[in-house]
Every structure is written in C-alpha cells, then in structure tokens.
Amino acid sequence: QASLLKNDETKALAPASLQKELNNLLKFNPDFAEAHYLSYLNNLRVQDVFSSTHSLLHYFDRLILTGAESKSNGDEGYGRSLRYAALNLAALHCRFGHYQQAELALQEAIRIAQESNDHVCLQHCLSWLYILEQKIFDSCVLLEHSVNKSLHFGLP
C-alpha cells in the first residue's frame, strides 16, 4: 500500500478502508512502526494534519523503541531516527502551511545533524530551508549555496 500511495495512488485502497485496516493492525500490535508510517501517508492523502502528525510521531517513537533503527545502523541509529523525525516533521508542517512550526522543527533537525556531523541530513535540511524561505521570503543566495554543497557531497 505504501508503494501504491507513492507510485500510483489510484490503485491503493480508499483512504477510509485503508485506515480501518491499519487501525485493526495497530489494535493488535501498537508497536508496528511501518503501520504507523502507512497511516501517516494515508492521512497526508486526505490532508488531515492532526492524524498525520500523530502517525508520524508514533512511527519514529516505535522505530526507536523497537530498536529496529539501531540494529541496521549501529550506535548511530537513535540519533539518525531523531534527525529524520525532526526533518519529516518540518516537511509536514511546511506542507500544511505552518511555517513557524516548520522552521522550529527544521532548526532542531539541523542542530542534531550538526552534532552528528551528518552532511546528507544537513543538505536535506538546507533544501527544506530553501523551500521554507521561498514561502516567506525571496532568496537566491540560499539556493546557490545548497546547489554548491550538494555538488560537493555528490548529492542530487
């Protein structure tokens, strides 16, 4: 369903029926992180900001609690989850037009990424900062800096 929502939303289950299935799954296994993520995607589809935020936060909480992220990334797992949780929260707020909340979440993602020396996450943050600044101000300098840094690190 996640793949269908990403690639061809018309083939995915209807939002209400998908959410019903997800609620049934989560009733029996509330720590199923992937179900929370799919719920996040489904709620984005229907523009439900509260449920989207709720599901996104539960996804990252469950990811950290189950230790799934730390198993695949060594000691870096929990910090990586926190960085990307803040970054995704910023993107979510930006998508719904909550620019002040997006900026706060983005600042947190940048702070955590700088502490971890995660250049890839910092470049993603810079891209979102540019998008956010475009919503508020008109800034070409930030775009030029982002492109130069992305080229330096071999990022698209």
mmCIF file of C-alpha atoms in Angstrom:
data_model
loop_
_atom_site.group_PDB
_atom_site.id
_atom_site.type_symbol
_atom_site.label_atom_id
_atom_site.label_comp_id
_atom_site.label_asym_id
_atom_site.label_seq_id
_atom_site.Cartn_x
_atom_site.Cartn_y
_atom_site.Cartn_z
ATOM 1 C CA GLN A 1 0.000 0.000 0.000
ATOM 2 C CA ALA A 2 2.869 2.388 0.779
ATOM 3 C CA SER A 3 4.357 1.714 -2.631
ATOM 4 C CA LEU A 4 0.991 2.259 -4.285
ATOM 5 C CA LEU A 5 0.486 5.531 -2.418
ATOM 6 C CA LYS A 6 3.889 6.675 -3.608
ATOM 7 C CA ASN A 7 3.725 5.474 -7.217
ATOM 8 C CA ASP A 8 0.056 5.119 -8.222
ATOM 9 C CA GLU A 9 -2.390 6.337 -5.620
ATOM 10 C CA THR A 10 -5.400 5.314 -7.722
ATOM 11 C CA LYS A 11 -4.572 1.612 -7.214
ATOM 12 C CA ALA A 12 -4.306 1.924 -3.422
ATOM 13 C CA LEU A 13 -7.202 1.212 -1.099
ATOM 14 C CA ALA A 14 -9.603 4.063 -0.434
ATOM 15 C CA PRO A 15 -8.418 6.235 2.485
ATOM 16 C CA ALA A 16 -11.231 5.178 4.839
ATOM 17 C CA SER A 17 -10.846 1.439 4.184
ATOM 18 C CA LEU A 18 -7.051 1.606 4.416
ATOM 19 C CA GLN A 19 -7.280 3.450 7.729
ATOM 20 C CA LYS A 20 -9.745 0.855 9.024
ATOM 21 C CA GLU A 21 -7.310 -1.950 8.140
ATOM 22 C CA LEU A 22 -4.436 -0.061 9.735
ATOM 23 C CA ASN A 23 -6.429 0.554 12.913
ATOM 24 C CA ASN A 24 -7.135 -3.188 13.126
ATOM 25 C CA LEU A 25 -3.429 -3.961 12.702
ATOM 26 C CA LEU A 26 -2.438 -1.400 15.304
ATOM 27 C CA LYS A 27 -5.046 -2.666 17.757
ATOM 28 C CA PHE A 28 -3.233 -5.998 17.930
ATOM 29 C CA ASN A 29 0.301 -4.650 17.513
ATOM 30 C CA PRO A 30 0.608 -0.975 18.537
ATOM 31 C CA ASP A 31 4.415 -1.110 18.141
ATOM 32 C CA PHE A 32 4.220 -1.918 14.409
ATOM 33 C CA ALA A 33 6.196 1.104 13.157
ATOM 34 C CA GLU A 34 5.510 0.509 9.463
ATOM 35 C CA ALA A 35 1.747 0.581 10.057
ATOM 36 C CA HIS A 36 2.124 3.987 11.712
ATOM 37 C CA TYR A 37 4.115 5.190 8.699
ATOM 38 C CA LEU A 38 1.461 3.961 6.287
ATOM 39 C CA SER A 39 -1.160 5.678 8.425
ATOM 40 C CA TYR A 40 0.911 8.869 8.130
ATOM 41 C CA LEU A 41 0.935 8.580 4.325
ATOM 42 C CA ASN A 42 -2.775 7.817 4.242
ATOM 43 C CA ASN A 43 -3.596 10.827 6.438
ATOM 44 C CA LEU A 44 -1.445 13.076 4.256
ATOM 45 C CA ARG A 45 -3.527 11.937 1.322
ATOM 46 C CA VAL A 46 -6.713 13.263 2.926
ATOM 47 C CA GLN A 47 -4.999 16.416 4.265
ATOM 48 C CA ASP A 48 -5.573 15.506 7.945
ATOM 49 C CA VAL A 49 -2.853 17.463 9.734
ATOM 50 C CA PHE A 50 -3.587 16.181 13.239
ATOM 51 C CA SER A 51 -3.669 12.489 12.318
ATOM 52 C CA SER A 52 -0.667 12.871 10.002
ATOM 53 C CA THR A 53 1.401 14.410 12.776
ATOM 54 C CA HIS A 54 0.196 11.829 15.288
ATOM 55 C CA SER A 55 1.093 8.915 12.989
ATOM 56 C CA LEU A 56 4.476 10.361 12.032
ATOM 57 C CA LEU A 57 5.476 10.839 15.667
ATOM 58 C CA HIS A 58 4.280 7.331 16.557
ATOM 59 C CA TYR A 59 6.259 5.905 13.647
ATOM 60 C CA PHE A 60 9.537 7.371 14.886
ATOM 61 C CA ASP A 61 8.714 6.571 18.521
ATOM 62 C CA ARG A 62 8.098 2.932 17.641
ATOM 63 C CA LEU A 63 11.182 2.802 15.455
ATOM 64 C CA ILE A 64 13.315 3.942 18.377
ATOM 65 C CA LEU A 65 11.505 1.801 20.997
ATOM 66 C CA THR A 66 11.807 -1.414 18.993
ATOM 67 C CA GLY A 67 15.470 -0.745 18.264
ATOM 68 C CA ALA A 68 14.957 -1.535 14.580
ATOM 69 C CA GLU A 69 16.899 1.527 13.518
ATOM 70 C CA SER A 70 19.863 0.859 15.799
ATOM 71 C CA LYS A 71 20.266 -2.709 14.533
ATOM 72 C CA SER A 72 20.842 -1.577 10.981
ATOM 73 C CA ASN A 73 22.947 1.498 11.728
ATOM 74 C CA GLY A 74 24.992 0.628 14.802
ATOM 75 C CA ASP A 75 25.161 3.276 17.527
ATOM 76 C CA GLU A 76 24.084 5.935 15.058
ATOM 77 C CA GLY A 77 20.526 4.551 14.809
ATOM 78 C CA TYR A 78 18.703 6.512 17.503
ATOM 79 C CA GLY A 79 20.275 9.829 16.546
ATOM 80 C CA ARG A 80 19.550 9.193 12.888
ATOM 81 C CA SER A 81 15.906 8.499 13.683
ATOM 82 C CA LEU A 82 15.664 11.701 15.696
ATOM 83 C CA ARG A 83 17.271 13.779 12.929
ATOM 84 C CA TYR A 84 14.947 12.469 10.279
ATOM 85 C CA ALA A 85 11.924 12.643 12.577
ATOM 86 C CA ALA A 86 12.535 16.372 13.046
ATOM 87 C CA LEU A 87 13.175 16.810 9.321
ATOM 88 C CA ASN A 88 9.973 14.966 8.371
ATOM 89 C CA LEU A 89 8.020 16.958 10.939
ATOM 90 C CA ALA A 90 9.352 20.167 9.358
ATOM 91 C CA ALA A 91 8.306 18.940 5.911
ATOM 92 C CA LEU A 92 4.861 18.040 7.229
ATOM 93 C CA HIS A 93 4.336 21.479 8.773
ATOM 94 C CA CYS A 94 5.591 23.190 5.621
ATOM 95 C CA ARG A 95 3.192 21.152 3.508
ATOM 96 C CA PHE A 96 0.252 22.289 5.635
ATOM 97 C CA GLY A 97 1.386 25.928 5.678
ATOM 98 C CA HIS A 98 2.531 26.007 9.311
ATOM 99 C CA TYR A 99 5.762 27.811 8.526
ATOM 100 C CA GLN A 100 6.715 28.848 12.055
ATOM 101 C CA GLN A 101 6.392 25.269 13.337
ATOM 102 C CA ALA A 102 8.265 24.033 10.256
ATOM 103 C CA GLU A 103 11.110 26.430 10.992
ATOM 104 C CA LEU A 104 11.348 25.252 14.614
ATOM 105 C CA ALA A 105 11.394 21.578 13.609
ATOM 106 C CA LEU A 106 13.959 22.334 10.911
ATOM 107 C CA GLN A 107 16.201 24.135 13.409
ATOM 108 C CA GLU A 108 16.056 21.037 15.625
ATOM 109 C CA ALA A 109 16.916 18.743 12.711
ATOM 110 C CA ILE A 110 19.859 20.994 11.800
ATOM 111 C CA ARG A 111 21.115 21.060 15.391
ATOM 112 C CA ILE A 112 21.002 17.265 15.716
ATOM 113 C CA ALA A 113 22.558 16.729 12.267
ATOM 114 C CA GLN A 114 25.395 19.154 13.073
ATOM 115 C CA GLU A 115 26.102 17.343 16.336
ATOM 116 C CA SER A 116 26.282 14.062 14.430
ATOM 117 C CA ASN A 117 28.235 15.517 11.508
ATOM 118 C CA ASP A 118 25.578 14.153 9.123
ATOM 119 C CA HIS A 119 26.196 16.054 5.884
ATOM 120 C CA VAL A 120 23.436 14.273 3.964
ATOM 121 C CA CYS A 121 20.804 15.228 6.536
ATOM 122 C CA LEU A 122 22.181 18.773 6.604
ATOM 123 C CA GLN A 123 21.785 19.026 2.831
ATOM 124 C CA HIS A 124 18.203 17.823 3.094
ATOM 125 C CA CYS A 125 17.670 20.432 5.812
ATOM 126 C CA LEU A 126 19.191 23.090 3.597
ATOM 127 C CA SER A 127 16.836 22.128 0.786
ATOM 128 C CA TRP A 128 13.841 22.373 3.096
ATOM 129 C CA LEU A 129 15.159 25.646 4.484
ATOM 130 C CA TYR A 130 15.228 26.979 0.936
ATOM 131 C CA ILE A 131 11.659 25.810 0.326
ATOM 132 C CA LEU A 132 10.569 27.365 3.604
ATOM 133 C CA GLU A 133 12.364 30.633 2.849
ATOM 134 C CA GLN A 134 10.685 30.746 -0.578
ATOM 135 C CA LYS A 135 7.334 30.568 1.169
ATOM 136 C CA ILE A 136 8.286 33.504 3.380
ATOM 137 C CA PHE A 137 10.998 35.466 1.511
ATOM 138 C CA ASP A 138 12.671 35.544 -1.900
ATOM 139 C CA SER A 139 16.195 34.165 -1.591
ATOM 140 C CA CYS A 140 18.581 33.133 -4.407
ATOM 141 C CA VAL A 141 21.714 33.008 -2.257
ATOM 142 C CA LEU A 142 20.445 30.034 -0.264
ATOM 143 C CA LEU A 143 19.725 28.075 -3.440
ATOM 144 C CA GLU A 144 23.195 28.729 -4.845
ATOM 145 C CA HIS A 145 24.796 27.626 -1.578
ATOM 146 C CA SER A 146 22.612 24.486 -1.464
ATOM 147 C CA VAL A 147 23.491 23.500 -5.032
ATOM 148 C CA ASN A 148 27.215 24.039 -4.429
ATOM 149 C CA LYS A 149 27.171 21.949 -1.242
ATOM 150 C CA SER A 150 25.119 19.221 -2.904
ATOM 151 C CA LEU A 151 27.628 19.052 -5.768
ATOM 152 C CA HIS A 152 30.495 18.956 -3.267
ATOM 153 C CA PHE A 153 28.967 15.930 -1.481
ATOM 154 C CA GLY A 154 27.792 14.253 -4.697
ATOM 155 C CA LEU A 155 24.102 14.621 -3.847
ATOM 156 C CA PRO A 156 21.372 15.164 -6.430
#
